[in-house]
């Protein structure tokens, strides 16, 4: 192949189909709960950020991690949902090659960031419960800032090769993506060349990020539960277990659909395509909606601050 032949075979744009296999009327109905969930995610995370920013007493490690999680959730949901809703309401939409690569970058980078923040929050809870007297010494603001920076750098280092590996592939004019957004493997499957490098790199990144992060979270909560069961008061144990259970549910809601989508691309050829895409959509939408509720409303200091804000406005 001569110079420029790959660019000749690369489409200038892709066509996002939404959820193939569902009629247009079904997609209209599906868009209603998705739109409601997106609005709740926006409202909840923006309110959470406003409360944390406005109250100096909340400028502590737990709340700084929570604010970072809220920003990550806003980026994740906003990078996909508005375009998805346009597809559900108006039909298949064109997206330029560069915009597709940018969307892919934001989705996968901030998914990695969210995973890292969940690990950091689990470690914070471990230190707060198991080493309460050393919490402020271990997790100083400078330490928290370095942790967040490292989590962000991990995504910025691991994800760009996805686009670089895709850039070298010819697509032979294939431009229809049977998906609601530019997901890495959905685009890889359009290529008309050997995609082993893309597949193996994606597998390596997934195993590194998800495997390492879930291991750290599991170890943290194992130590937390050991400490909780050692508490003298049954009321304190029940309160701590309730908090841990709600946190673990949100963590599972984030990881399970993402893992399902990852495995379906590689092994789940019998899984209906619309089920795969719906779960891949919920993976980017349900955690941003639930995180402000589970981590925010159930936290006493934030709950009190939110009630005060609304009481002042009503008065």
CSV table of C-alpha atoms in Angstrom, one decimal:
chain,number,residue,atom,x,y,z
A,1,UNK,CA,0.0,0.0,0.0
A,2,UNK,CA,1.3,3.4,-0.9
A,3,UNK,CA,1.3,6.5,1.3
A,4,UNK,CA,-2.1,7.8,2.2
A,5,UNK,CA,-3.9,4.5,1.2
A,6,UNK,CA,-5.0,3.9,4.8
A,7,UNK,CA,-6.5,7.4,5.0
A,8,UNK,CA,-8.3,6.8,1.8
A,9,UNK,CA,-9.9,3.7,3.3
A,10,UNK,CA,-10.7,5.5,6.6
A,11,UNK,CA,-14.2,7.1,6.6
A,12,UNK,CA,-14.4,10.8,7.3
A,13,UNK,CA,-17.3,10.0,9.6
A,14,UNK,CA,-19.2,7.1,11.2
A,15,UNK,CA,-23.0,6.6,11.5
A,16,UNK,CA,-24.2,5.7,15.0
A,17,UNK,CA,-27.3,3.5,14.8
A,18,UNK,CA,-28.4,3.6,18.5
A,19,UNK,CA,-29.9,0.2,19.5
A,20,UNK,CA,-30.2,-2.0,16.4
A,21,UNK,CA,-33.0,-4.5,16.8
A,22,UNK,CA,-35.4,-2.2,18.5
A,23,UNK,CA,-38.0,-0.2,16.6
A,24,UNK,CA,-37.9,3.5,16.5
A,25,UNK,CA,-41.0,3.7,18.8
A,26,UNK,CA,-39.2,1.5,21.4
A,27,UNK,CA,-36.2,3.7,21.3
A,28,UNK,CA,-38.4,6.8,21.9
A,29,UNK,CA,-39.8,5.1,25.0
A,30,UNK,CA,-36.4,4.1,26.2
A,31,UNK,CA,-35.2,7.6,25.9
A,32,UNK,CA,-37.7,8.9,28.5
A,33,UNK,CA,-36.1,7.0,31.5
A,34,UNK,CA,-32.6,7.6,30.2
A,35,UNK,CA,-33.3,11.4,29.9
A,36,UNK,CA,-34.7,11.4,33.4
A,37,UNK,CA,-31.7,9.6,34.8
A,38,UNK,CA,-29.3,12.0,33.0
A,39,UNK,CA,-31.1,15.0,34.5
A,40,UNK,CA,-31.0,13.5,37.9
A,41,UNK,CA,-27.3,12.8,37.4
A,42,UNK,CA,-26.7,16.4,36.4
A,43,UNK,CA,-28.7,17.8,39.3
A,44,UNK,CA,-27.3,15.5,41.9
A,45,UNK,CA,-23.6,15.9,41.0
A,46,UNK,CA,-23.8,19.7,40.5
A,47,UNK,CA,-25.6,20.1,43.8
A,48,UNK,CA,-23.0,17.9,45.5
A,49,UNK,CA,-20.1,20.0,44.0
A,50,UNK,CA,-21.8,23.2,45.1
A,51,UNK,CA,-22.3,22.0,48.7
A,52,UNK,CA,-18.7,20.7,49.0
A,53,UNK,CA,-17.3,23.9,47.5
A,54,UNK,CA,-19.3,26.2,49.7
A,55,UNK,CA,-18.6,24.6,53.1
A,56,UNK,CA,-15.0,24.7,54.3
A,57,UNK,CA,-15.7,22.0,56.9
A,58,UNK,CA,-16.2,19.6,53.9
A,59,UNK,CA,-12.8,20.2,52.5
A,60,UNK,CA,-11.5,16.9,53.9
A,61,UNK,CA,-10.2,13.8,52.0
A,62,UNK,CA,-13.5,11.9,51.8
A,63,UNK,CA,-15.3,14.9,50.4
A,64,UNK,CA,-12.5,15.9,48.0
A,65,UNK,CA,-12.6,12.4,46.6
A,66,UNK,CA,-16.4,12.7,46.4
A,67,UNK,CA,-16.1,16.0,44.5
A,68,UNK,CA,-13.6,14.4,42.0
A,69,UNK,CA,-16.1,11.5,41.5
A,70,UNK,CA,-18.9,14.0,40.8
A,71,UNK,CA,-16.8,15.8,38.2
A,72,UNK,CA,-15.9,12.4,36.6
A,73,UNK,CA,-19.6,11.4,36.5
A,74,UNK,CA,-20.5,14.7,34.9
A,75,UNK,CA,-17.9,14.1,32.1
A,76,UNK,CA,-18.8,10.5,31.6
A,77,UNK,CA,-22.6,11.1,31.3
A,78,UNK,CA,-22.4,14.3,29.3
A,79,UNK,CA,-19.9,12.8,26.8
A,80,UNK,CA,-22.4,10.2,25.7
A,81,UNK,CA,-26.0,10.9,26.8
A,82,UNK,CA,-26.9,14.1,24.8
A,83,UNK,CA,-25.8,12.4,21.5
A,84,UNK,CA,-27.6,9.2,22.4
A,85,UNK,CA,-30.8,11.0,23.1
A,86,UNK,CA,-30.5,12.7,19.7
A,87,UNK,CA,-30.2,9.3,18.1
A,88,UNK,CA,-33.2,7.9,20.0
A,89,UNK,CA,-35.3,11.0,19.1
A,90,UNK,CA,-34.1,11.8,15.5
A,91,UNK,CA,-32.7,8.6,14.2
A,92,UNK,CA,-29.1,7.5,13.3
A,93,UNK,CA,-26.6,10.3,13.6
A,94,UNK,CA,-23.3,11.0,11.8
A,95,UNK,CA,-20.2,11.6,13.9
A,96,UNK,CA,-16.8,12.6,12.4
A,97,UNK,CA,-13.8,10.3,12.8
A,98,UNK,CA,-12.0,12.7,15.0
A,99,UNK,CA,-15.1,13.3,17.2
A,100,UNK,CA,-15.5,9.6,17.5
A,101,UNK,CA,-12.0,9.2,18.7
A,102,UNK,CA,-12.5,12.1,21.1
A,103,UNK,CA,-15.6,10.6,22.5
A,104,UNK,CA,-13.9,7.2,22.9
A,105,UNK,CA,-11.0,9.0,24.7
A,106,UNK,CA,-13.3,10.7,27.2
A,107,UNK,CA,-15.4,7.5,27.9
A,108,UNK,CA,-12.5,5.2,28.5
A,109,UNK,CA,-10.3,7.7,30.3
A,110,UNK,CA,-12.9,8.8,32.7
A,111,UNK,CA,-14.1,5.3,33.3
A,112,UNK,CA,-10.6,4.5,34.4
A,113,UNK,CA,-10.6,7.6,36.5
A,114,UNK,CA,-13.9,6.7,38.2
A,115,UNK,CA,-12.5,3.2,38.9
A,116,UNK,CA,-9.4,4.8,40.5
A,117,UNK,CA,-11.5,7.2,42.6
A,118,UNK,CA,-13.6,4.3,43.9
A,119,UNK,CA,-10.4,2.7,45.0
A,120,UNK,CA,-9.2,5.9,46.7
A,121,UNK,CA,-12.5,6.3,48.5
A,122,UNK,CA,-12.4,2.7,49.7
A,123,UNK,CA,-8.8,3.3,51.0
A,124,UNK,CA,-10.0,6.5,52.7
A,125,UNK,CA,-12.8,4.5,54.5
A,126,UNK,CA,-10.3,1.8,55.5
A,127,UNK,CA,-8.0,4.4,57.1
A,128,UNK,CA,-10.9,6.3,58.7
A,129,UNK,CA,-12.3,3.1,60.3
A,130,UNK,CA,-9.2,1.0,61.0
A,131,UNK,CA,-6.7,3.8,61.7
A,132,UNK,CA,-8.9,6.7,62.9
A,133,UNK,CA,-6.2,8.4,65.0
A,134,UNK,CA,-3.8,8.5,62.0
A,135,UNK,CA,-6.3,9.5,59.4
A,136,UNK,CA,-5.4,13.2,59.2
A,137,UNK,CA,-1.7,12.4,59.2
A,138,UNK,CA,-1.9,9.7,56.4
A,139,UNK,CA,-4.4,11.4,54.1
A,140,UNK,CA,-3.3,15.1,54.1
A,141,UNK,CA,-4.7,17.4,51.4
A,142,UNK,CA,-1.4,17.2,49.5
A,143,UNK,CA,-1.6,13.4,49.6
A,144,UNK,CA,-5.1,13.5,48.3
A,145,UNK,CA,-4.1,15.8,45.5
A,146,UNK,CA,-1.2,13.5,44.5
A,147,UNK,CA,-3.6,10.5,44.5
A,148,UNK,CA,-6.1,12.2,42.2
A,149,UNK,CA,-3.3,13.3,39.9
A,150,UNK,CA,-1.9,9.8,39.7
A,151,UNK,CA,-5.4,8.4,38.9
A,152,UNK,CA,-5.9,10.9,36.2
A,153,UNK,CA,-2.4,10.3,34.7
A,154,UNK,CA,-3.1,6.6,34.6
A,155,UNK,CA,-6.0,7.2,32.3
A,156,UNK,CA,-4.1,9.7,30.2
A,157,UNK,CA,-1.3,7.2,29.7
A,158,UNK,CA,-3.3,4.0,29.1
A,159,UNK,CA,-6.2,5.2,26.9
A,160,UNK,CA,-4.6,7.3,24.0
A,161,UNK,CA,-3.0,4.1,22.5
A,162,UNK,CA,-6.6,3.0,21.7
A,163,UNK,CA,-7.0,5.8,19.2
A,164,UNK,CA,-3.4,5.4,17.9
A,165,UNK,CA,-4.0,1.8,17.2
A,166,UNK,CA,-7.3,2.5,15.5
A,167,UNK,CA,-5.7,5.3,13.4
A,168,UNK,CA,-3.5,2.8,11.6
A,169,UNK,CA,-6.4,0.5,10.6
A,170,UNK,CA,-8.2,0.6,7.2
A,171,UNK,CA,-12.0,0.5,7.3
A,172,UNK,CA,-12.7,-0.2,3.6
A,173,UNK,CA,-15.6,2.2,3.7
A,174,UNK,CA,-17.3,0.5,6.7
A,175,UNK,CA,-18.8,3.4,8.6
A,176,UNK,CA,-22.0,2.1,10.3
A,177,UNK,CA,-21.5,1.5,14.1
A,178,UNK,CA,-24.3,-0.6,15.5
A,179,UNK,CA,-24.0,1.2,18.9
A,180,UNK,CA,-25.2,4.3,20.6
A,181,UNK,CA,-21.8,5.8,21.1
A,182,UNK,CA,-18.2,5.3,19.9
A,183,UNK,CA,-17.1,2.4,22.1
A,184,UNK,CA,-13.6,1.0,21.4
A,185,UNK,CA,-14.4,-2.5,20.4
A,186,UNK,CA,-17.5,-1.5,18.4
A,187,UNK,CA,-15.3,0.6,16.2
A,188,UNK,CA,-12.5,-2.0,16.0
A,189,UNK,CA,-15.0,-4.5,14.6
A,190,UNK,CA,-15.5,-2.3,11.5
A,191,UNK,CA,-11.8,-2.5,10.5
A,192,UNK,CA,-10.9,-4.7,7.5
A,193,UNK,CA,-7.5,-5.7,8.8
A,194,UNK,CA,-5.9,-7.7,11.6
A,195,UNK,CA,-7.0,-6.2,14.9
A,196,UNK,CA,-5.1,-8.5,17.2
A,197,UNK,CA,-3.0,-5.6,18.6
A,198,UNK,CA,-6.2,-3.6,19.4
A,199,UNK,CA,-7.9,-6.5,21.0
A,200,UNK,CA,-4.9,-7.6,23.1
A,201,UNK,CA,-4.1,-4.1,24.2
A,202,UNK,CA,-7.8,-3.5,25.2
A,203,UNK,CA,-7.7,-6.8,27.2
A,204,UNK,CA,-4.5,-5.9,28.9
A,205,UNK,CA,-5.8,-2.4,30.0
A,206,UNK,CA,-9.1,-3.9,31.2
A,207,UNK,CA,-7.3,-6.6,33.2
A,208,UNK,CA,-4.8,-4.1,34.7
A,209,UNK,CA,-7.4,-1.4,35.6
A,210,UNK,CA,-10.3,-3.5,36.6
A,211,UNK,CA,-8.3,-6.4,38.1
A,212,UNK,CA,-6.0,-4.2,40.2
A,213,UNK,CA,-8.8,-1.8,41.3
A,214,UNK,CA,-11.3,-4.5,42.3
A,215,UNK,CA,-8.5,-6.3,44.2
A,216,UNK,CA,-7.7,-3.1,46.1
A,217,UNK,CA,-11.4,-2.4,46.8
A,218,UNK,CA,-12.0,-6.0,48.0
A,219,UNK,CA,-9.0,-5.9,50.3
A,220,UNK,CA,-10.1,-2.5,51.7
A,221,UNK,CA,-13.6,-3.6,52.5
A,222,UNK,CA,-12.4,-7.0,53.9
A,223,UNK,CA,-10.3,-5.1,56.4
A,224,UNK,CA,-13.2,-2.6,57.0
A,225,UNK,CA,-15.6,-5.5,57.8
A,226,UNK,CA,-13.1,-7.1,60.1
A,227,UNK,CA,-12.9,-3.8,62.0
A,228,UNK,CA,-16.7,-3.3,62.0
A,229,UNK,CA,-17.4,-6.7,63.5
A,230,UNK,CA,-15.0,-5.8,66.2
A,231,UNK,CA,-17.1,-2.8,67.3
A,232,UNK,CA,-18.6,-3.2,70.8
A,233,UNK,CA,-22.0,-1.7,70.0
A,234,UNK,CA,-24.5,-3.6,67.8
A,235,UNK,CA,-26.0,-0.3,66.7
A,236,UNK,CA,-22.6,1.0,65.4
A,237,UNK,CA,-22.1,-2.3,63.6
A,238,UNK,CA,-25.4,-2.1,61.9
A,239,UNK,CA,-24.8,1.5,60.9
A,240,UNK,CA,-21.3,0.7,59.5
A,241,UNK,CA,-22.6,-2.4,57.7
A,242,UNK,CA,-25.4,-0.4,56.1
A,243,UNK,CA,-23.0,2.2,54.8
A,244,UNK,CA,-20.6,-0.5,53.5
A,245,UNK,CA,-23.5,-2.4,51.8
A,246,UNK,CA,-24.7,0.7,50.0
A,247,UNK,CA,-21.2,1.6,48.8
A,248,UNK,CA,-20.6,-2.0,47.6
A,249,UNK,CA,-23.8,-1.9,45.6
A,250,UNK,CA,-22.8,1.2,43.8
A,251,UNK,CA,-19.3,-0.3,43.1
A,252,UNK,CA,-20.9,-3.5,41.7
A,253,UNK,CA,-23.3,-1.4,39.5
A,254,UNK,CA,-20.3,0.3,38.0
A,255,UNK,CA,-18.1,-2.8,37.5
A,256,UNK,CA,-20.6,-5.5,36.5
A,257,UNK,CA,-22.2,-3.9,33.4
A,258,UNK,CA,-18.8,-2.7,32.2
A,259,UNK,CA,-17.4,-6.2,32.7
A,260,UNK,CA,-20.4,-7.7,30.9
A,261,UNK,CA,-19.9,-5.3,27.9
A,262,UNK,CA,-16.2,-6.2,27.8
A,263,UNK,CA,-16.8,-9.9,27.8
A,264,UNK,CA,-19.8,-9.8,25.4
A,265,UNK,CA,-17.6,-8.2,22.7
A,266,UNK,CA,-15.2,-11.1,22.9
A,267,UNK,CA,-17.2,-14.1,24.0
A,268,UNK,CA,-20.9,-13.3,24.2
A,269,UNK,CA,-21.8,-13.8,20.5
A,270,UNK,CA,-25.2,-15.2,21.5
A,271,UNK,CA,-26.2,-12.2,23.7
A,272,UNK,CA,-28.9,-10.1,21.9
A,273,UNK,CA,-27.3,-6.9,20.6
A,274,UNK,CA,-29.9,-4.6,22.1
A,275,UNK,CA,-29.3,-6.1,25.6
A,276,UNK,CA,-25.6,-5.5,25.2
A,277,UNK,CA,-26.0,-1.9,24.2
A,278,UNK,CA,-28.6,-1.2,26.9
A,279,UNK,CA,-26.3,-2.5,29.6
A,280,UNK,CA,-23.4,-0.6,28.1
A,281,UNK,CA,-25.5,2.6,28.3
A,282,UNK,CA,-26.6,2.0,31.9
A,283,UNK,CA,-22.9,1.4,32.8
A,284,UNK,CA,-22.3,5.1,31.9
A,285,UNK,CA,-25.5,6.5,33.4
A,286,UNK,CA,-26.6,4.6,36.5
A,287,UNK,CA,-23.5,5.2,38.6
A,288,UNK,CA,-23.5,9.0,37.9
A,289,UNK,CA,-27.1,9.1,39.0
A,290,UNK,CA,-26.7,6.9,42.2
A,291,UNK,CA,-23.3,8.2,43.4
A,292,UNK,CA,-24.7,11.6,44.7
A,293,UNK,CA,-27.4,9.7,46.5
A,294,UNK,CA,-25.4,6.9,48.1
A,295,UNK,CA,-22.2,8.9,48.8
A,296,UNK,CA,-23.8,12.3,49.3
A,297,UNK,CA,-27.3,12.1,50.8
A,298,UNK,CA,-26.4,9.2,53.1
A,299,UNK,CA,-23.4,11.3,54.4
A,300,UNK,CA,-24.7,13.2,57.4
A,301,UNK,CA,-22.7,16.4,56.9
A,302,UNK,CA,-23.7,16.7,53.3
A,303,UNK,CA,-27.4,15.9,54.1
A,304,UNK,CA,-27.5,18.6,56.7
A,305,UNK,CA,-26.0,21.1,54.4
A,306,UNK,CA,-28.4,20.3,51.6
A,307,UNK,CA,-31.4,20.6,53.9
A,308,UNK,CA,-30.1,24.0,55.1
A,309,UNK,CA,-29.8,25.2,51.5
A,310,UNK,CA,-33.3,24.2,50.6
A,311,UNK,CA,-34.8,25.5,53.9
A,312,UNK,CA,-33.2,28.9,53.4
A,313,UNK,CA,-34.5,29.1,49.9
A,314,UNK,CA,-38.0,28.1,51.0
A,315,UNK,CA,-38.0,30.6,53.8
